[in-house]
XYZ file of C-alpha atoms in Angstrom:
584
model
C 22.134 -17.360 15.936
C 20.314 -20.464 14.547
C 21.949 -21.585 11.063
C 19.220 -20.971 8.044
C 19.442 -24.070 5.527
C 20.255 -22.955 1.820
C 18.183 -24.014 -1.211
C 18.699 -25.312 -3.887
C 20.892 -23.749 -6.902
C 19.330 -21.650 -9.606
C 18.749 -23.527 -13.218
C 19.192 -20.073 -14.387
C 21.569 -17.503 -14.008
C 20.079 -14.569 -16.360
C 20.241 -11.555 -14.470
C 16.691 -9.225 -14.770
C 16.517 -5.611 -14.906
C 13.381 -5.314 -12.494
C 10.725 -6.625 -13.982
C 10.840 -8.534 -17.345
C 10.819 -11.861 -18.009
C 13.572 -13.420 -19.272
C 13.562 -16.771 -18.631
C 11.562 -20.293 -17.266
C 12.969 -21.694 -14.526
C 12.286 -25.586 -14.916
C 11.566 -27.406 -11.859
C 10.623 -30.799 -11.327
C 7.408 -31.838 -8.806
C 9.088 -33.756 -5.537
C 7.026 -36.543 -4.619
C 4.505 -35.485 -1.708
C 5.179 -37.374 1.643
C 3.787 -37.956 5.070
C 6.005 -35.259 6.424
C 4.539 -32.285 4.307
C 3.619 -29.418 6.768
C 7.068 -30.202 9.195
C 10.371 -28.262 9.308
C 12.653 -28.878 6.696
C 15.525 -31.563 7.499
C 17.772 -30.041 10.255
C 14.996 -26.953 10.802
C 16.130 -24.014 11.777
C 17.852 -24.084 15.384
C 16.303 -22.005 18.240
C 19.060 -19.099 18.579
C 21.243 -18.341 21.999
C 19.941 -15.681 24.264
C 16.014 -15.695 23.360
C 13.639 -15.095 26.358
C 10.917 -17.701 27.086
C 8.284 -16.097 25.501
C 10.557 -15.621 22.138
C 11.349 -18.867 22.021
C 7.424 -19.893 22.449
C 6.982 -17.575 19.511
C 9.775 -18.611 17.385
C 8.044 -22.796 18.206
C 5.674 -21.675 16.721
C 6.743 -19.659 13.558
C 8.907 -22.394 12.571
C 7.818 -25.970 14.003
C 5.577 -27.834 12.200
C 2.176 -26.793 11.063
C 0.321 -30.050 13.037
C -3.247 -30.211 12.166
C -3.240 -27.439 9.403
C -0.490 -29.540 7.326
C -2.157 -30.406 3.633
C -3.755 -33.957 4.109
C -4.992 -35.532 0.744
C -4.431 -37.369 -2.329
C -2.598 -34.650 -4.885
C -4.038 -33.742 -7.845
C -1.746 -30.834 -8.755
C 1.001 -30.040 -7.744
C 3.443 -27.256 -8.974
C 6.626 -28.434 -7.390
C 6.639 -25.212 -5.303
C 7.667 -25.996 -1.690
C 8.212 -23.405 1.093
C 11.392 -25.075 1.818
C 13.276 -24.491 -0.841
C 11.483 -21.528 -2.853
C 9.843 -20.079 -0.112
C 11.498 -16.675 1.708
C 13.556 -17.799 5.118
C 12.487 -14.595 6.324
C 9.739 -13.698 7.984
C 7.329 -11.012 6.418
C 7.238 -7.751 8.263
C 6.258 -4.253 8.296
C 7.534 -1.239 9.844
C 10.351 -3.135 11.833
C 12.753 -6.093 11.189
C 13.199 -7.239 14.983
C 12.413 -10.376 14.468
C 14.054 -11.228 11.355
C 17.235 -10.436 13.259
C 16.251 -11.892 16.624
C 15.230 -15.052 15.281
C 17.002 -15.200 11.792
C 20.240 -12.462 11.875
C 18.898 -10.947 9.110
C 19.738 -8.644 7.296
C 22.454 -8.457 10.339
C 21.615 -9.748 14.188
C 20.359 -7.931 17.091
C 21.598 -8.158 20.113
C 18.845 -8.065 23.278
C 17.142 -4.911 23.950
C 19.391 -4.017 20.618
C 17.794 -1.239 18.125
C 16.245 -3.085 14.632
C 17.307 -1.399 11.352
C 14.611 -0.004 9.946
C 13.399 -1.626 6.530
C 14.549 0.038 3.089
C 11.988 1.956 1.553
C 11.507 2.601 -2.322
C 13.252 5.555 -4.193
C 13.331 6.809 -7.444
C 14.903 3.669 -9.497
C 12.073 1.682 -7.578
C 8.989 4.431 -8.866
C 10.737 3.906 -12.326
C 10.350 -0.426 -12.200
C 6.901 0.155 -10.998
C 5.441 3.177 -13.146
C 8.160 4.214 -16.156
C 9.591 7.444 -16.566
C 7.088 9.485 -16.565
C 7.752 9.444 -12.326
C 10.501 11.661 -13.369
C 10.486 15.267 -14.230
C 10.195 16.442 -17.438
C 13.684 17.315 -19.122
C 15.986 15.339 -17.151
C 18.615 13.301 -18.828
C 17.854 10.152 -17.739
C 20.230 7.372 -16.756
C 18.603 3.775 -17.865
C 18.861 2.293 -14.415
C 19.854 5.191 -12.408
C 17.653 7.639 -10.127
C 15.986 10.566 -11.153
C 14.362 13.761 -9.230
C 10.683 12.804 -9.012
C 7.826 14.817 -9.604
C 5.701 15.776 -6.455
C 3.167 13.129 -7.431
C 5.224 10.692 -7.485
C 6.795 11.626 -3.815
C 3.640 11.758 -2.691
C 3.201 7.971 -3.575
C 6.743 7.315 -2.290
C 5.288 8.561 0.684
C 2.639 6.469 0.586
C 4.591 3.287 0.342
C 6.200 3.898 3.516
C 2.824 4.182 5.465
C 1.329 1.257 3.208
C 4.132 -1.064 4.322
C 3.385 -0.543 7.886
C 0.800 -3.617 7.953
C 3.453 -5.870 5.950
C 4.381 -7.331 2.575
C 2.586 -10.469 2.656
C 1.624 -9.644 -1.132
C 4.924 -8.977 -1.902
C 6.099 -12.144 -0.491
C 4.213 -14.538 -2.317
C 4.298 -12.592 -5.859
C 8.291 -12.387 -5.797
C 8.881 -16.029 -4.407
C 6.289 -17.002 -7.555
C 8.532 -14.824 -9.965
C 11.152 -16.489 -9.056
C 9.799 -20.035 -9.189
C 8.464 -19.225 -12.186
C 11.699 -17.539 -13.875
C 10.378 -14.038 -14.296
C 12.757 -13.079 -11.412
C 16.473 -13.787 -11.592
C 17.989 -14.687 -8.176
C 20.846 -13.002 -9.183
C 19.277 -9.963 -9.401
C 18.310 -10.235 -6.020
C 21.456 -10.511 -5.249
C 21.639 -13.991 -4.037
C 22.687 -17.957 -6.287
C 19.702 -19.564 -5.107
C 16.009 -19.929 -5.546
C 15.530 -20.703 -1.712
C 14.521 -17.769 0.162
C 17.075 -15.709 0.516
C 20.079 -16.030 3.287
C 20.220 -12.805 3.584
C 17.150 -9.477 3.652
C 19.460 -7.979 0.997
C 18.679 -4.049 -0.161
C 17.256 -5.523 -3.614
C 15.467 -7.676 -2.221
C 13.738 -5.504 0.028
C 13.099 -2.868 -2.414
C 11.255 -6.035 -4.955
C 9.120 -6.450 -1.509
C 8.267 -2.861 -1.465
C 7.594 -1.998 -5.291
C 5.182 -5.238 -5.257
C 3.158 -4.098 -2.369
C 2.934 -0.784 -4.378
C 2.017 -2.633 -7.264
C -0.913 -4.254 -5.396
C -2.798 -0.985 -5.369
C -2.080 -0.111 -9.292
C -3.057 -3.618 -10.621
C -6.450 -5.157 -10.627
C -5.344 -7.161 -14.182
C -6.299 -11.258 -13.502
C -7.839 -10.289 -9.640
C -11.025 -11.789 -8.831
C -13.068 -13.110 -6.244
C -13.742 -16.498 -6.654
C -15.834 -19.315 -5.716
C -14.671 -22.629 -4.429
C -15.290 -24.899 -7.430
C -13.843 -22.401 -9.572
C -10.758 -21.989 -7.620
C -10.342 -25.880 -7.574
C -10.513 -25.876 -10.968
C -8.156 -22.991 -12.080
C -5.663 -24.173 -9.612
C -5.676 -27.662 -11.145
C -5.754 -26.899 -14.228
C -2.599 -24.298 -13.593
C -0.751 -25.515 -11.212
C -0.070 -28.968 -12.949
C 1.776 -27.336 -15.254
C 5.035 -26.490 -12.683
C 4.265 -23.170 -12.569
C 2.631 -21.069 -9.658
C 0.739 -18.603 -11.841
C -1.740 -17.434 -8.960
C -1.595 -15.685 -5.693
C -4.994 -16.369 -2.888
C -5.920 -12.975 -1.422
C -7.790 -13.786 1.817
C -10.306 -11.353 3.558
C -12.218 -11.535 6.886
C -12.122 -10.151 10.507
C -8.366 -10.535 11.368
C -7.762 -8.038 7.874
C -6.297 -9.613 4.368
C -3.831 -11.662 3.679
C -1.903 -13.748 1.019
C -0.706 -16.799 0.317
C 0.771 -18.696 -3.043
C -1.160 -22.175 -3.643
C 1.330 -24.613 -4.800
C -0.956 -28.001 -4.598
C -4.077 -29.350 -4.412
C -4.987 -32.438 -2.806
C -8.152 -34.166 -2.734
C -9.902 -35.423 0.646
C -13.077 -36.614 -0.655
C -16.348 -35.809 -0.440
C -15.618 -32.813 -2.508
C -13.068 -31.939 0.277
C -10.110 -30.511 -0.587
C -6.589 -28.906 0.840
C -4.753 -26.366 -0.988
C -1.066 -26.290 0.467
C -0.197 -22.712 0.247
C 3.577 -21.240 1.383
C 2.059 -18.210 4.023
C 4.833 -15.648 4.227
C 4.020 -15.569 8.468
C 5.197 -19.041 8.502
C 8.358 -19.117 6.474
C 9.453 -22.731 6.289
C 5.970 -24.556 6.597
C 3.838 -26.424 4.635
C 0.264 -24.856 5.434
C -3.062 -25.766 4.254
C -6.373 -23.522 3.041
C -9.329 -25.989 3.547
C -12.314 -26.062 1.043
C -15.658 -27.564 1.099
C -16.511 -27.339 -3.041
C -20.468 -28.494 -2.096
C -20.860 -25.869 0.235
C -18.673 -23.519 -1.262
C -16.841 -22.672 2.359
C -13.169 -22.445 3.087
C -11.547 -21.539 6.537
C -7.608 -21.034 7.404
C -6.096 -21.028 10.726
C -2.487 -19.398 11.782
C -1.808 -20.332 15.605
C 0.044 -16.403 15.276
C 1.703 -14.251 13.621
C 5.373 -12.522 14.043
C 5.341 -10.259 17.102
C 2.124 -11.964 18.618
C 0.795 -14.943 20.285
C -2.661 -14.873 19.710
C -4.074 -17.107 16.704
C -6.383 -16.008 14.272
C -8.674 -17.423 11.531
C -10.264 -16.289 7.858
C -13.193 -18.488 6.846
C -16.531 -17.705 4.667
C -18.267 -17.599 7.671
C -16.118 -14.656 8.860
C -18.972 -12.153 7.845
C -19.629 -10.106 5.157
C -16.116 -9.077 4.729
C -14.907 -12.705 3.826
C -14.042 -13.189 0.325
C -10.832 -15.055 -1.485
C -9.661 -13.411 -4.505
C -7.318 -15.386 -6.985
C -4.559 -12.783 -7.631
C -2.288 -12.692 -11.367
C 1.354 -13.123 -10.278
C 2.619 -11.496 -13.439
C 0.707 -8.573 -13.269
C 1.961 -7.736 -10.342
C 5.831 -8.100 -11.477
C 5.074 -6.150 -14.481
C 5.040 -2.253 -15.131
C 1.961 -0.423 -14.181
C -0.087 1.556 -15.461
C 0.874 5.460 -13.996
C -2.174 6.930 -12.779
C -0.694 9.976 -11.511
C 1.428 10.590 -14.342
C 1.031 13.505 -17.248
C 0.376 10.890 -20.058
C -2.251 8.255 -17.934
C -5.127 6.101 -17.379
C -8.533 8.820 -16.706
C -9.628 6.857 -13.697
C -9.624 7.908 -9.554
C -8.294 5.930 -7.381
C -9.049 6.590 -3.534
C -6.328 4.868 -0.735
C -6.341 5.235 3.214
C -3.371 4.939 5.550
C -3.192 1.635 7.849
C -5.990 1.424 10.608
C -5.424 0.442 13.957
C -7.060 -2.650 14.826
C -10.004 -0.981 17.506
C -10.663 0.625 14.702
C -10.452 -1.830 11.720
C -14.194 -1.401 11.383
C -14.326 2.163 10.361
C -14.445 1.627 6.450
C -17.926 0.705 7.094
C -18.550 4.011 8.143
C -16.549 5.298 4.884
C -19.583 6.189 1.851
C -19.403 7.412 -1.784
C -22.058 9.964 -2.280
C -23.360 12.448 -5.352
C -22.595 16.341 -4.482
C -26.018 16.449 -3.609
C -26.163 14.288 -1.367
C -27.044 10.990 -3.129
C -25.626 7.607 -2.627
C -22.930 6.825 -5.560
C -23.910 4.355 -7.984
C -21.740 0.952 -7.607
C -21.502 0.286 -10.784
C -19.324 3.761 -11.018
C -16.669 2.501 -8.465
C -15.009 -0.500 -7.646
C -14.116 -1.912 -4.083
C -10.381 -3.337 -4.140
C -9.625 -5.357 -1.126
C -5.758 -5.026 0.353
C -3.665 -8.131 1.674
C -0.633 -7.278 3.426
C -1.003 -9.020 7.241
C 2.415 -8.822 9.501
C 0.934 -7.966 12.668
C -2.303 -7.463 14.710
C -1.417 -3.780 15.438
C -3.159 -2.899 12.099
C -4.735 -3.625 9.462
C -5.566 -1.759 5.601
C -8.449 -0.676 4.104
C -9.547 -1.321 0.961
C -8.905 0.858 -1.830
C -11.505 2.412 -4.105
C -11.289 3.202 -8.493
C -14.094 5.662 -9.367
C -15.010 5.747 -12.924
C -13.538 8.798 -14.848
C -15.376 11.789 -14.562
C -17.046 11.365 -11.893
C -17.535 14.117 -8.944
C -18.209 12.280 -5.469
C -18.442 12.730 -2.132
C -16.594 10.405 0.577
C -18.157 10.455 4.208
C -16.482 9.544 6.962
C -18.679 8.669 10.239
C -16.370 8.799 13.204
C -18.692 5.876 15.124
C -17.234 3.109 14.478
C -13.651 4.401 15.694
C -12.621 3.184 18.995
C -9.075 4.375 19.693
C -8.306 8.368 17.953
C -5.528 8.031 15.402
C -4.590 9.874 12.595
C -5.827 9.174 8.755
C -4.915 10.048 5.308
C -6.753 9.934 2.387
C -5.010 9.991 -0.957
C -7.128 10.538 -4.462
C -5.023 9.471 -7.585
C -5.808 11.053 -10.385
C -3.930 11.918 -13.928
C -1.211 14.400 -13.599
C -2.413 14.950 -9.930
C -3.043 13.922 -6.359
C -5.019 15.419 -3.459
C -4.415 14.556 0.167
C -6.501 15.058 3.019
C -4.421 14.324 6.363
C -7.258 14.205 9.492
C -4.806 14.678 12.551
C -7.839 12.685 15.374
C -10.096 10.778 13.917
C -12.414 10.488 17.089
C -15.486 8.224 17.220
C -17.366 12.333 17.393
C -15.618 12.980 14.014
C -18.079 13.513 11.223
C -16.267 14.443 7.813
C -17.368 14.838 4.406
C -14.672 15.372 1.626
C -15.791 16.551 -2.364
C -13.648 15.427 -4.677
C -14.334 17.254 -8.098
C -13.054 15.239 -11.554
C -14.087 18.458 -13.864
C -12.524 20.627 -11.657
C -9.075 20.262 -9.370
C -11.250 20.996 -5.919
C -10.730 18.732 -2.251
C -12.982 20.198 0.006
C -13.197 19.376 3.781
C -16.334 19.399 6.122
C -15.299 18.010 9.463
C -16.125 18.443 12.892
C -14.734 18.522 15.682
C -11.028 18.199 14.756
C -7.675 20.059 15.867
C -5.727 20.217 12.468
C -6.362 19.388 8.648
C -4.076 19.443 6.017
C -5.112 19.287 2.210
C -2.424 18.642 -0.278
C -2.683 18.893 -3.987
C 0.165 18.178 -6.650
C -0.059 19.283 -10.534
C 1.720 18.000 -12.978
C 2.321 20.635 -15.862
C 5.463 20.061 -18.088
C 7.618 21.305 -17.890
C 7.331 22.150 -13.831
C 5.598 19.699 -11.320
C 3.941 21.500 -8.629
C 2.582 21.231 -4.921
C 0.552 22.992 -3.085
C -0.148 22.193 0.605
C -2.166 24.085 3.464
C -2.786 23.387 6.874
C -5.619 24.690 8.862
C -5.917 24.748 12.182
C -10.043 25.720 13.786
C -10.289 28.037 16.335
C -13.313 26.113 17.345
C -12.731 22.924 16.187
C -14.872 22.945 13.167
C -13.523 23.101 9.216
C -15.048 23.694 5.965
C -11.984 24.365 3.616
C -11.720 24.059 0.021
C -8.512 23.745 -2.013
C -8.860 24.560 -6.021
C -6.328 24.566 -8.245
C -6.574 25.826 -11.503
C -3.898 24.267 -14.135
C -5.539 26.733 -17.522
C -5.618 29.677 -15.052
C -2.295 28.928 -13.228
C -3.420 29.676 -9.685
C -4.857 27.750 -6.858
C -7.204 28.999 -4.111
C -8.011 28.248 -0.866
C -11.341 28.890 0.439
C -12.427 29.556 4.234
C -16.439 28.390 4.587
C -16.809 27.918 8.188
C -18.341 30.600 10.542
C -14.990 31.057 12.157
C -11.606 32.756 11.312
C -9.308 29.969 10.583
C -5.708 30.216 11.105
C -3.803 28.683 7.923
C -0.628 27.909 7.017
C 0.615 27.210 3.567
C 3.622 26.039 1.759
C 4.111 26.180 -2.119
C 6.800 24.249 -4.694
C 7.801 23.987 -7.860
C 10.374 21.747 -9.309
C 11.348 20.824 -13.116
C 15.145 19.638 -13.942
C 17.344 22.832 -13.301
C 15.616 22.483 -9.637
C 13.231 23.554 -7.282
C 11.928 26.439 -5.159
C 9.664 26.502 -1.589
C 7.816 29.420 -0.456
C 6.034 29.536 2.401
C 2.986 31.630 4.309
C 3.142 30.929 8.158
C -0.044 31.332 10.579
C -2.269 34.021 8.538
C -5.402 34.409 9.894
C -8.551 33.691 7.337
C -11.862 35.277 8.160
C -15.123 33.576 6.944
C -15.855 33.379 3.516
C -11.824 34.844 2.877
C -9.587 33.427 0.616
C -5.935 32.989 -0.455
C -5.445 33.167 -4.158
C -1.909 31.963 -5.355
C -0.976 32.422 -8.633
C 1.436 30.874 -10.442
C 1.749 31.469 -14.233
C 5.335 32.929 -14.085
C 6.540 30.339 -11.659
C 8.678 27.523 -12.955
C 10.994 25.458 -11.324
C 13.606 28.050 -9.223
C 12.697 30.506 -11.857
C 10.295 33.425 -11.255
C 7.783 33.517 -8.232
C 4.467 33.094 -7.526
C 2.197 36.009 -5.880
C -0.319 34.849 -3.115
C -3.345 37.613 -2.320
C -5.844 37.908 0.504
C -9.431 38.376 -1.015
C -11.837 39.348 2.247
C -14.912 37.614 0.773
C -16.726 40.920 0.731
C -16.115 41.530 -2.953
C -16.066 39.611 -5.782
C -12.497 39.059 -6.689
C -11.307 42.034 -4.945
C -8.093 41.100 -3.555
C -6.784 43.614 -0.790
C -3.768 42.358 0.468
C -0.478 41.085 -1.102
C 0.741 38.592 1.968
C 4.120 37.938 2.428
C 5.580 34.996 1.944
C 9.209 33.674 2.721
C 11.584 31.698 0.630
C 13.143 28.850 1.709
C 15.299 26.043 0.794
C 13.766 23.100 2.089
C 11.355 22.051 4.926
């Protein structure tokens, strides 16, 4: 394999626990030359044994960046440079191949070898990002060691690993900042130097993977932006050897960041801000702005694992923004949304769309119960930049205002290609899933999320399987309750409602048809956890299940799970079994 040059040292050696600050690196601006934009002295060699069309690809990822290298006269400049501070690596999502193709890393692949599959976060990682209150209530807690997480907080761990799919462009950019900027350690990334890493070590990867997670926790310092204003901030900071700010790029192709590290005047209020772009590991790039007209456009001739090149601009349509992200805040703690002791706000996320179908968020609406459109001024639209590859991109996320019941449609139109969705609401000491199996372009769904009252329901049509999840947080127990419902005739109106001051959660059939329903029920707190389980009942209309769970904590007592026909108001008639089980 190709050699990978090595950085510079480290001013610093303080080691960080996660996230804190400790200390400034101090750096010192190199002068700006012709060659800006080229491969670093030596470059990194073309490895042995690559077919023609990797090596075309690998050209490209690492030669120079030709006509989108910064051109201009600087007027800040941070010191940052992709080669040394930058990553070696390449960012990626749900597979390393090329990072070990092209780079060995973290070990090399042989042709038609299997790629190691990227570390996903665990408990220490939900404790950086979120505190303890990931944990369940009671443990004794090691400092820095794991923990047994509440079923919220799996449920985000979960997450992660589906968020990560598209890549961790964000969480390229904010960790090679924090350590530019000495609020990361090299050391505790497990490497002596401030250049990118020689090695995708575990720690590393995990700081990647809490920082994407971060990204949909921390709006604090993000901002859309015009172009005079970003001029201006970035001048203003960036002179100052520091790379305070990440650019969060919308438009067609998806989102994507970068880290500015200089501005350089062209004239005629022209100017190029030389960004390191995580797809492009060792080159100097440029984001081109035109202050007058308040435009910008960026090119990439393609990105790992694809040849094709694609551009953001402001003329990209109505999806083309730049948002100026805080570095800091997204190295710091968050704020636990989920957690017993939280913010009282909703946050809505979706699962990674393919890219046929990267157009169905339009399609996605916030509506009253009854029916009318949702005020914007009661939610917020937060934009998601984590490009790798072209085989998806992610939608935006959504905060409602607290206390607020809505209503999110889903028109199936605008999906070309059927794939699966989730749809995850984040709320305090709780989360509700909705998993849509096909998403067709015929699907037409409407989910009610109620703040007042712990209810998901589920209108959709036609579809073969929905599963609604809900988790409770209740100290000292943590609690999950999922059900899966499979139509007879392809239609589902379900509601889930769980009751935390009356200890039980229901289940609700409202279709015309019988439904057949399977559900699965958990409880853990610190002495450990038990599963029970109801497998293919059949629920008439209007039927219910009723569990109740009042004497159910942890692996102590049980809960009791009726049948109420519908016919009678609370009269349940049937005590259905249920099994026990360790684990599924």
């Amino acid at each position: 394999m190709g050699s990978v040059p090595r950085g510079v040292k480290s001013l610093s050696r303080a080691i960080v626990g996660g996230m804190v600050t400790v200390v400034m690196l101090l750096t010192v601006p190199p002068g700006w030359s012709s060659t800006e934009g080229n491969p670093p002295q030596a470059g990194v060699s073309i490895p042995q044994g690559l077919s023609a069309s990797e090596k075309e690809l690998f050209r490209k990822i690492f030669g120079g960046a030709g006509d989108w290298a910064p051109e201009g006269t600087p007027i800040a400049d941070s010191g940052f440079r992709p080669y040394p501070n930058g990553f070696s690596f390449l960012n990626f999502g749900s597979s390393l191949y090329l990072n070990q193709r092209f780079l060995g890393q973290p070990e090399p692949l042989a042709r038609n070898g299997k790629p190691v599959s990227p570390i996903n976060m665990d408990s220490r990682d939900m404790r950086l990002v979120f505190g303890d209150g990931v944990c369940v209530t009671g443990e004794k807690l090691n400092p820095k060691g794991p923990c047994e997480l509440t079923e919220s907080a799996l449920a985000i761990v979960e997450l992660s690993q589906e968020w990560s799919k598209v890549g961790r462009c964000y969480g390229f950019v904010t960790v090679a900042a924090g350590l530019f900027n000495g609020i990361i350690s090299p050391a505790a990334l497990r490497t002596g130097e401030v250049n990118a890493m020689t090695t995708l070590s575990s720690p590393t990867q995990r700081a990647l993977s809490r920082t994407v997670i971060s990204q949909y926790f921390s709006a604090k310092g993000t901002k859309q932006t015009s172009m005079a204003e970003l001029i201006r901030t970035l001048r203003e900071s960036l002179s100052s050897g520091r790379t305070p700010y990440s650019l969060l790029i919308f438009g067609q192709p998806g989102g994507h960041a970068v880290l500015p590290y200089a501005v350089l005047d062209r004239g005629n209020a022209l100017f190029d801000i030389a960004i390191y772009d995580p797809n492009f590991p060792q080159q100097a790039r440029a984001l081109r702005v035109n202050v007058d007209a308040n435009t910008w456009n960026y090119e990439s001739p393609a990105l790992p694992g694809n040849n094709s090149s694609l551009s953001w601009s402001s003329a990209g349509g109505p999806s083309s923004a730049i948002w100026l992200g805080d570095v800091a805040s997204g190295l710091t703690k968050q704020e636990c949304p989920f957690c017993r002791l939280s913010i009282n706000d909703t946050r809505v996320a979706f699962t990674p769309l393919l890219r046929e179908n990267a157009n169905a968020f339009q399609s996605i609406k916030l509506l009253h119960p009854d029916g009318r459109p949702l005020d914007p001024s009661l939610y917020e639209i937060l934009p998601i930049a984590d490009q790798a590859n072209e085989e998806l991109v992610s939608p935006p996320a959504i905060r409602v205002q607290s206390g607020i019941d809505f209503v999110v449609t889903l028109n199936g139109s605008n999906v070309l290609v059927p794939q699966a969705l989730t749809m995850t609401v984040i709320r305090p000491g709780e989360i509700r899933r909705v998993d849509l199996e096909d998403l067709a372009p015929q699907v037409r769904s409407h989910i009610r999320i109620g703040a007042q009252l712990g209810v998901a329901q589920v209108i959709s049509e036609p579809v073969k399987r929905v599963r609604i999840i809900q988790t409770l947080e209740l100290n000292p127990s943590s609690y999950r309750f999922a059900s899966e419902v499979i139509p007879r005739r392809g239609s589902v109106n379900v509601t889930l409602r769980v009751d935390p001051n009356r200890k039980r959660a229901v289940l609700r059939n409202g279709s015309q048809d019988t439904q057949k329903v399977t559900l699965r029920l958990r409880s853990r707190t610190a002495e450990g956890d038990s599963n029970f389980v109801v497998r293919g009942i059949s629920l008439p209309p209007g039927a219910k299940f009723v569990a109740r769970f009042a004497n159910w904590v942890g692996p102590t007592g049980r809960p009791t799970v009726w049948l109420n026909d519908g016919e009678a108001k609370e009269k349940l008639i049937v005590r259905v079994p249920k099994q026990s089980v360790t684990a599924e």
